mmCIF file of C-alpha atoms and ligand atoms in Angstrom:
data_model
loop_
_atom_site.group_PDB
_atom_site.id
_atom_site.type_symbol
_atom_site.label_atom_id
_atom_site.label_comp_id
_atom_site.label_asym_id
_atom_site.label_seq_id
_atom_site.Cartn_x
_atom_site.Cartn_y
_atom_site.Cartn_z
ATOM 1 C CA MET J 34 94.636 70.353 45.156
ATOM 2 C CA SER J 35 93.941 66.620 44.693
ATOM 3 C CA THR J 36 95.415 64.296 47.295
ATOM 4 C CA SER J 37 97.314 62.208 44.772
ATOM 5 C CA ARG J 38 99.672 64.858 43.431
ATOM 6 C CA ILE J 39 103.383 64.040 43.302
ATOM 7 C CA ALA J 40 105.606 67.013 44.108
ATOM 8 C CA VAL J 41 109.357 67.569 44.081
ATOM 9 C CA VAL J 42 110.939 70.518 45.871
ATOM 10 C CA ILE J 43 114.534 71.108 44.817
ATOM 11 C CA GLY J 44 116.461 72.966 47.509
ATOM 12 C CA GLY J 45 113.807 71.730 49.927
ATOM 13 C CA ALA J 46 116.177 71.108 52.840
ATOM 14 C CA SER J 47 116.292 74.762 53.894
ATOM 15 C CA GLY J 48 114.557 78.141 53.996
ATOM 16 C CA ILE J 49 111.891 78.823 51.374
ATOM 17 C CA GLY J 50 112.137 75.293 49.932
ATOM 18 C CA TRP J 51 111.479 73.689 53.300
ATOM 19 C CA ALA J 52 108.485 75.953 53.977
ATOM 20 C CA THR J 53 107.178 75.059 50.502
ATOM 21 C CA ALA J 54 107.665 71.325 51.049
ATOM 22 C CA LYS J 55 105.687 71.542 54.311
ATOM 23 C CA ALA J 56 102.920 73.559 52.653
ATOM 24 C CA LEU J 57 102.619 71.137 49.706
ATOM 25 C CA ALA J 58 102.507 68.159 52.085
ATOM 26 C CA ALA J 59 99.770 69.924 54.074
ATOM 27 C CA GLU J 60 97.809 70.207 50.795
ATOM 28 C CA GLY J 61 97.997 66.415 50.384
ATOM 29 C CA CYS J 62 100.943 66.165 47.990
ATOM 30 C CA THR J 63 103.489 63.371 48.274
ATOM 31 C CA VAL J 64 106.733 65.321 48.411
ATOM 32 C CA THR J 65 110.278 64.446 47.375
ATOM 33 C CA ILE J 66 112.805 66.776 48.956
ATOM 34 C CA ALA J 67 115.751 67.000 46.558
ATOM 35 C CA ASP J 68 118.843 68.863 47.678
ATOM 36 C CA LEU J 69 122.614 68.993 47.465
ATOM 37 C CA ASN J 70 122.511 68.617 51.242
ATOM 38 C CA THR J 71 121.734 64.891 51.586
ATOM 39 C CA GLU J 72 121.509 64.800 55.383
ATOM 40 C CA GLY J 73 119.319 67.895 55.484
ATOM 41 C CA ALA J 74 116.949 66.481 52.853
ATOM 42 C CA GLN J 75 116.683 63.151 54.690
ATOM 43 C CA ALA J 76 115.964 64.829 58.022
ATOM 44 C CA ARG J 77 113.304 67.065 56.456
ATOM 45 C CA ALA J 78 111.605 64.158 54.635
ATOM 46 C CA LYS J 79 111.509 62.205 57.895
ATOM 47 C CA GLU J 80 109.921 65.201 59.605
ATOM 48 C CA LEU J 81 107.213 65.300 56.909
ATOM 49 C CA GLY J 82 106.310 61.620 57.377
ATOM 50 C CA ASP J 83 106.593 58.134 55.920
ATOM 51 C CA GLN J 84 105.122 58.730 52.469
ATOM 52 C CA HIS J 85 107.624 61.512 51.686
ATOM 53 C CA ASN J 86 111.133 61.006 50.294
ATOM 54 C CA ALA J 87 114.588 62.536 50.058
ATOM 55 C CA VAL J 88 116.918 62.474 47.056
ATOM 56 C CA THR J 89 120.360 64.023 46.588
ATOM 57 C CA VAL J 90 120.623 66.285 43.550
ATOM 58 C CA ASP J 91 123.039 68.872 42.221
ATOM 59 C CA VAL J 92 121.262 71.186 39.781
ATOM 60 C CA THR J 93 124.584 72.110 38.166
ATOM 61 C CA ASP J 94 125.076 68.481 37.059
ATOM 62 C CA GLU J 95 122.772 67.434 34.203
ATOM 63 C CA ALA J 96 123.160 63.695 34.872
ATOM 64 C CA SER J 97 122.081 64.245 38.477
ATOM 65 C CA VAL J 98 118.984 66.235 37.446
ATOM 66 C CA GLN J 99 118.078 63.671 34.768
ATOM 67 C CA GLN J 100 118.408 60.842 37.290
ATOM 68 C CA LEU J 101 116.202 62.681 39.811
ATOM 69 C CA PHE J 102 113.280 62.886 37.381
ATOM 70 C CA GLU J 103 113.789 59.335 36.040
ATOM 71 C CA GLN J 104 113.718 58.068 39.630
ATOM 72 C CA ILE J 105 110.516 59.943 40.512
ATOM 73 C CA GLY J 106 108.717 59.035 37.277
ATOM 74 C CA ARG J 107 105.318 60.721 37.116
ATOM 75 C CA VAL J 108 105.422 64.179 38.634
ATOM 76 C CA ASP J 109 102.714 66.857 38.936
ATOM 77 C CA VAL J 110 104.404 69.738 40.774
ATOM 78 C CA VAL J 111 108.035 70.875 40.553
ATOM 79 C CA VAL J 112 109.417 73.743 42.638
ATOM 80 C CA ASN J 113 113.050 74.744 42.166
ATOM 81 C CA CYS J 114 114.513 76.683 45.101
ATOM 82 C CA ALA J 115 118.224 75.869 44.602
ATOM 83 C CA GLY J 116 120.224 79.064 44.499
ATOM 84 C CA PHE J 117 122.776 81.299 46.153
ATOM 85 C CA GLY J 118 124.409 84.684 45.597
ATOM 86 C CA GLY J 119 127.458 86.534 46.885
ATOM 87 C CA VAL J 120 128.721 90.105 46.784
ATOM 88 C CA GLY J 121 131.654 91.765 45.019
ATOM 89 C CA LEU J 122 132.109 94.732 42.718
ATOM 90 C CA ILE J 123 132.363 93.848 39.011
ATOM 91 C CA THR J 124 135.876 95.279 38.694
ATOM 92 C CA GLU J 125 137.078 93.004 41.496
ATOM 93 C CA LEU J 126 134.909 89.878 41.087
ATOM 94 C CA PRO J 127 136.733 86.705 39.974
ATOM 95 C CA ALA J 128 135.048 85.309 36.838
ATOM 96 C CA ASP J 129 134.796 81.896 38.516
ATOM 97 C CA GLN J 130 132.554 83.383 41.222
ATOM 98 C CA PHE J 131 130.351 84.998 38.566
ATOM 99 C CA ARG J 132 130.138 81.667 36.688
ATOM 100 C CA ALA J 133 129.309 79.684 39.845
ATOM 101 C CA VAL J 134 126.217 81.799 40.551
ATOM 102 C CA ILE J 135 125.077 81.644 36.894
ATOM 103 C CA ASP J 136 125.678 77.888 36.904
ATOM 104 C CA THR J 137 123.388 77.224 39.875
ATOM 105 C CA CYS J 138 120.747 79.954 39.495
ATOM 106 C CA LEU J 139 120.364 80.018 35.691
ATOM 107 C CA VAL J 140 121.897 76.922 34.055
ATOM 108 C CA GLY J 141 120.641 74.812 36.979
ATOM 109 C CA ALA J 142 117.135 76.219 36.537
ATOM 110 C CA PHE J 143 117.352 75.431 32.800
ATOM 111 C CA LEU J 144 118.349 71.818 33.545
ATOM 112 C CA VAL J 145 115.461 71.441 36.001
ATOM 113 C CA ILE J 146 112.925 72.836 33.501
ATOM 114 C CA LYS J 147 114.423 70.686 30.707
ATOM 115 C CA HIS J 148 114.151 67.390 32.587
ATOM 116 C CA ALA J 149 110.991 68.205 34.554
ATOM 117 C CA GLY J 150 109.434 69.203 31.228
ATOM 118 C CA GLN J 151 109.982 65.672 29.944
ATOM 119 C CA HIS J 152 108.087 64.136 32.896
ATOM 120 C CA LEU J 153 105.330 66.644 33.723
ATOM 121 C CA GLY J 154 101.997 65.951 32.047
ATOM 122 C CA GLU J 155 98.696 67.731 31.376
ATOM 123 C CA GLY J 156 97.828 69.816 34.476
ATOM 124 C CA GLY J 157 101.448 69.876 35.659
ATOM 125 C CA ALA J 158 102.942 72.983 37.271
ATOM 126 C CA LEU J 159 106.516 74.206 37.678
ATOM 127 C CA VAL J 160 107.580 77.173 39.797
ATOM 128 C CA SER J 161 111.100 78.628 39.925
ATOM 129 C CA LEU J 162 112.495 81.015 42.511
ATOM 130 C CA THR J 163 113.784 84.142 40.880
ATOM 131 C CA SER J 164 114.243 87.361 42.894
ATOM 132 C CA LEU J 165 113.454 91.031 43.295
ATOM 133 C CA ASN J 166 116.949 91.334 41.788
ATOM 134 C CA ALA J 167 115.556 90.084 38.472
ATOM 135 C CA ARG J 168 114.134 93.578 38.053
ATOM 136 C CA GLN J 169 116.028 95.694 40.631
ATOM 137 C CA PRO J 170 119.805 96.070 40.185
ATOM 138 C CA ALA J 171 121.948 95.960 43.326
ATOM 139 C CA VAL J 172 125.501 97.244 43.744
ATOM 140 C CA GLY J 173 127.864 94.274 44.205
ATOM 141 C CA MET J 174 125.359 91.650 43.039
ATOM 142 C CA SER J 175 126.076 91.454 39.289
ATOM 143 C CA ALA J 176 126.041 87.663 39.033
ATOM 144 C CA TYR J 177 122.899 87.135 41.088
ATOM 145 C CA CYS J 178 120.978 89.962 39.367
ATOM 146 C CA SER J 179 122.001 88.658 35.919
ATOM 147 C CA ALA J 180 121.125 85.053 36.746
ATOM 148 C CA LYS J 181 117.729 85.902 38.223
ATOM 149 C CA ALA J 182 116.841 88.259 35.336
ATOM 150 C CA GLY J 183 117.753 85.433 32.956
ATOM 151 C CA LEU J 184 115.574 83.032 34.936
ATOM 152 C CA ALA J 185 112.602 85.405 34.687
ATOM 153 C CA MET J 186 112.852 85.359 30.874
ATOM 154 C CA LEU J 187 113.553 81.602 30.832
ATOM 155 C CA THR J 188 110.273 81.163 32.722
ATOM 156 C CA GLU J 189 108.359 82.959 29.965
ATOM 157 C CA VAL J 190 110.033 80.966 27.168
ATOM 158 C CA ALA J 191 109.354 77.691 28.999
ATOM 159 C CA ALA J 192 105.713 78.705 29.539
ATOM 160 C CA LEU J 193 105.341 79.207 25.774
ATOM 161 C CA GLU J 194 106.996 75.891 24.947
ATOM 162 C CA LEU J 195 105.217 73.731 27.551
ATOM 163 C CA GLY J 196 101.818 75.453 27.492
ATOM 164 C CA PRO J 197 100.495 73.441 24.528
ATOM 165 C CA ARG J 198 100.994 70.271 26.643
ATOM 166 C CA GLY J 199 98.913 71.761 29.489
ATOM 167 C CA ILE J 200 101.948 72.443 31.693
ATOM 168 C CA ARG J 201 102.095 75.797 33.481
ATOM 169 C CA VAL J 202 105.471 77.442 34.179
ATOM 170 C CA ASN J 203 105.693 80.359 36.614
ATOM 171 C CA ALA J 204 108.186 82.012 38.944
ATOM 172 C CA VAL J 205 108.057 83.958 42.170
ATOM 173 C CA SER J 206 110.352 86.933 42.865
ATOM 174 C CA PRO J 207 110.884 87.404 46.600
ATOM 175 C CA GLY J 208 112.455 90.427 48.211
ATOM 176 C CA PHE J 209 114.432 89.897 51.441
ATOM 177 C CA VAL J 210 113.187 86.793 53.295
ATOM 178 C CA HIS J 211 114.663 85.589 56.594
ATOM 179 C CA THR J 212 116.450 82.268 55.763
ATOM 180 C CA PRO J 213 119.917 80.743 56.304
ATOM 181 C CA LEU J 214 120.889 82.218 52.891
ATOM 182 C CA THR J 215 120.213 85.820 53.905
ATOM 183 C CA GLU J 216 121.154 85.610 57.582
ATOM 184 C CA PRO J 217 124.761 86.831 57.024
ATOM 185 C CA VAL J 218 123.580 89.822 54.943
ATOM 186 C CA LEU J 219 120.588 90.725 57.086
ATOM 187 C CA SER J 220 122.813 90.690 60.194
ATOM 188 C CA VAL J 221 124.978 93.496 58.732
ATOM 189 C CA PRO J 222 123.776 96.651 60.548
ATOM 190 C CA GLY J 223 121.698 98.841 58.262
ATOM 191 C CA VAL J 224 120.749 96.305 55.565
ATOM 192 C CA LEU J 225 117.424 95.139 56.997
ATOM 193 C CA GLU J 226 116.552 98.692 58.045
ATOM 194 C CA GLU J 227 117.203 100.060 54.530
ATOM 195 C CA TYR J 228 115.185 97.230 52.961
ATOM 196 C CA VAL J 229 112.229 97.772 55.291
ATOM 197 C CA GLU J 230 112.296 101.556 54.708
ATOM 198 C CA ASN J 231 111.977 100.801 50.998
ATOM 199 C CA THR J 232 108.854 98.662 51.255
ATOM 200 C CA ALA J 233 105.222 99.675 51.452
ATOM 201 C CA LEU J 234 104.358 97.056 54.103
ATOM 202 C CA GLY J 235 107.281 97.747 56.455
ATOM 203 C CA ARG J 236 108.777 94.289 56.967
ATOM 204 C CA ALA J 237 110.967 91.613 55.400
ATOM 205 C CA GLY J 238 109.353 88.343 54.287
ATOM 206 C CA THR J 239 109.011 84.946 55.905
ATOM 207 C CA PRO J 240 109.525 81.619 54.090
ATOM 208 C CA GLU J 241 105.780 81.019 54.597
ATOM 209 C CA ASP J 242 104.915 84.227 52.680
ATOM 210 C CA ILE J 243 106.645 82.684 49.674
ATOM 211 C CA ALA J 244 105.411 79.107 50.196
ATOM 212 C CA ASP J 245 101.771 80.296 50.231
ATOM 213 C CA ALA J 246 102.158 81.943 46.825
ATOM 214 C CA VAL J 247 104.017 78.937 45.382
ATOM 215 C CA VAL J 248 101.289 76.557 46.564
ATOM 216 C CA PHE J 249 98.678 78.822 44.931
ATOM 217 C CA LEU J 250 100.599 78.871 41.619
ATOM 218 C CA CYS J 251 100.829 75.063 41.704
ATOM 219 C CA SER J 252 97.115 74.622 42.436
ATOM 220 C CA SER J 253 94.086 74.391 40.161
ATOM 221 C CA LYS J 254 93.071 77.850 41.428
ATOM 222 C CA ALA J 255 95.881 79.183 39.209
ATOM 223 C CA SER J 256 94.907 77.080 36.182
ATOM 224 C CA TRP J 257 94.929 80.085 33.784
ATOM 225 C CA ILE J 258 98.222 81.541 35.043
ATOM 226 C CA THR J 259 101.408 80.776 33.138
ATOM 227 C CA GLY J 260 104.543 82.739 32.250
ATOM 228 C CA GLU J 261 103.963 84.878 35.356
ATOM 229 C CA VAL J 262 106.858 86.212 37.436
ATOM 230 C CA LEU J 263 105.137 87.177 40.675
ATOM 231 C CA ASP J 264 106.603 89.920 42.902
ATOM 232 C CA LEU J 265 106.507 88.997 46.616
ATOM 233 C CA ASN J 266 108.301 91.728 48.496
ATOM 234 C CA GLY J 267 105.974 93.928 50.561
ATOM 235 C CA GLY J 268 106.040 96.557 47.816
ATOM 236 C CA ALA J 269 109.836 96.874 47.479
ATOM 237 C CA HIS J 270 109.704 96.653 43.673
ATOM 238 C CA MET J 271 108.168 100.160 43.660
ATOM 239 C CA MET J 272 111.084 101.631 45.622
ATOM 240 C CA ARG J 273 114.843 100.955 45.631
ATOM 241 C CA TYR J 274 117.161 98.137 46.679
ATOM 242 C CA PRO J 275 119.461 98.603 49.712
ATOM 243 C CA ASN J 276 123.131 99.336 49.076
ATOM 244 C CA VAL J 277 124.450 96.152 50.711
ATOM 245 C CA ILE J 278 128.102 96.852 49.836
ATOM 246 C CA LYS J 279 127.935 100.254 51.583
ATOM 247 C CA HIS J 280 126.733 98.626 54.821
ATOM 248 C CA VAL J 281 129.389 95.863 54.587
ATOM 249 C CA MET J 282 132.113 98.526 54.112
ATOM 250 C CA ASN J 283 130.728 100.528 57.068
ATOM 251 C CA LEU J 284 130.900 97.386 59.212
ATOM 252 C CA ALA J 285 134.495 96.779 58.137
ATOM 253 C CA GLY J 286 135.323 100.421 59.003
ATOM 254 C CA GLN J 287 136.319 101.286 55.400
HETATM 255 P P1 NAI X 720 118.621 78.505 51.498
HETATM 256 O O1 NAI X 720 120.100 78.622 51.383
HETATM 257 O O2 NAI X 720 117.973 78.534 52.834
HETATM 258 O O3 NAI X 720 118.130 77.187 50.717
HETATM 259 C C1 NAI X 720 118.658 76.860 49.455
HETATM 260 C C2 NAI X 720 118.736 75.349 49.343
HETATM 261 O O4 NAI X 720 119.222 75.043 48.023
HETATM 262 C C3 NAI X 720 119.712 74.709 50.335
HETATM 263 O O5 NAI X 720 119.090 73.620 51.001
HETATM 264 C C4 NAI X 720 120.871 74.254 49.465
HETATM 265 O O6 NAI X 720 121.513 73.080 49.945
HETATM 266 C C5 NAI X 720 120.168 74.012 48.133
HETATM 267 N N1 NAI X 720 121.096 74.076 46.998
HETATM 268 C C6 NAI X 720 122.048 74.999 46.784
HETATM 269 N N2 NAI X 720 122.734 74.703 45.668
HETATM 270 C C7 NAI X 720 122.193 73.566 45.165
HETATM 271 C C8 NAI X 720 122.476 72.758 44.030
HETATM 272 N N3 NAI X 720 123.484 73.041 43.205
HETATM 273 N N4 NAI X 720 121.699 71.672 43.809
HETATM 274 C C9 NAI X 720 120.691 71.356 44.663
HETATM 275 N N5 NAI X 720 120.392 72.066 45.773
HETATM 276 C C10 NAI X 720 121.142 73.161 46.016
HETATM 277 O O7 NAI X 720 118.049 79.698 50.558
HETATM 278 P P2 NAI X 720 116.608 80.395 50.488
HETATM 279 O O8 NAI X 720 116.747 81.738 51.062
HETATM 280 O O9 NAI X 720 115.557 79.478 50.955
HETATM 281 O O10 NAI X 720 116.487 80.607 48.911
HETATM 282 C C11 NAI X 720 115.753 79.729 48.057
HETATM 283 C C12 NAI X 720 115.692 80.357 46.676
HETATM 284 O O11 NAI X 720 115.015 81.613 46.761
HETATM 285 C C13 NAI X 720 117.053 80.655 46.043
HETATM 286 O O12 NAI X 720 116.983 80.405 44.655
HETATM 287 C C14 NAI X 720 117.238 82.138 46.291
HETATM 288 O O13 NAI X 720 118.076 82.729 45.321
HETATM 289 C C15 NAI X 720 115.798 82.615 46.152
HETATM 290 N N6 NAI X 720 115.564 83.876 46.827
HETATM 291 C C16 NAI X 720 115.749 84.005 48.172
HETATM 292 C C17 NAI X 720 115.523 85.221 48.788
HETATM 293 C C18 NAI X 720 115.721 85.430 50.241
HETATM 294 O O14 NAI X 720 115.673 86.601 50.670
HETATM 295 N N7 NAI X 720 115.914 84.382 51.050
HETATM 296 C C19 NAI X 720 115.102 86.397 48.014
HETATM 297 C C20 NAI X 720 114.923 86.140 46.607
HETATM 298 C C21 NAI X 720 115.154 84.928 46.049
#
């Protein structure tokens, strides 16, 4: 990767985004960490060094996303890690909670691709974070599964639309990765064990497992790859997803 590349990592203050920001900086990119968490983004940018920056952004707010890309100007690499989930059975889930997940994980991803797509040029690369749940349904995760499946298809449409301008659009689909997002779920007895049993490689992922693949997809070594939704899960996509709700109910004694 050339030393002059300008990268933005949205959701870069935590977990997979932070690991990706560090990995891109190590490859010589100048990185902007953009996140809803202003203090977190500033602290992370400081940790990376003087040439790196922090910007506050809310991917659910189009004006905020537009302003982010106008402020950065030329950009070569965009990685969107903003996202969250939640659990609840469909028959009990408030519609507002369903909408909130769709708003961040799918509409937010659309807004990032829309505005990044106006600033990326020939040789540019965009990677979104979808999920194993884009292809594997999970009891109690209707909103997240729907949003991430939508994002997988959005990635393919965007790759078709931006390809003629030399811009590559890909996504990665992690299984369970240890981050602040998954800590509450992975600490429920039985969840991690059931995930690991349903992998070929016998472990959950690390943020670095994902960052390595994202850096590859953003690099010139991936110059013929676009519209790809890459499974990163230790082989879990060949088996079945844990029943998270069952383990939560067991914990609650129900
Ligand atoms: P995390 O919670 O550690 O980091 C997410 C970051 O996104 C946080 O810094 C948060 O402040 C930021 N963010 C949230 N909403 C935002 C918004 N509206 N605008 C801007 N920033 C916002 O989560 P993690 O685990 O690093 O996840 C990153 C991405 O990877 C998410 O899209 C998640 O759905 C996806 N993913 C994670 C998996 C895991 O096991 N950790 C598995 C599959 C997918």
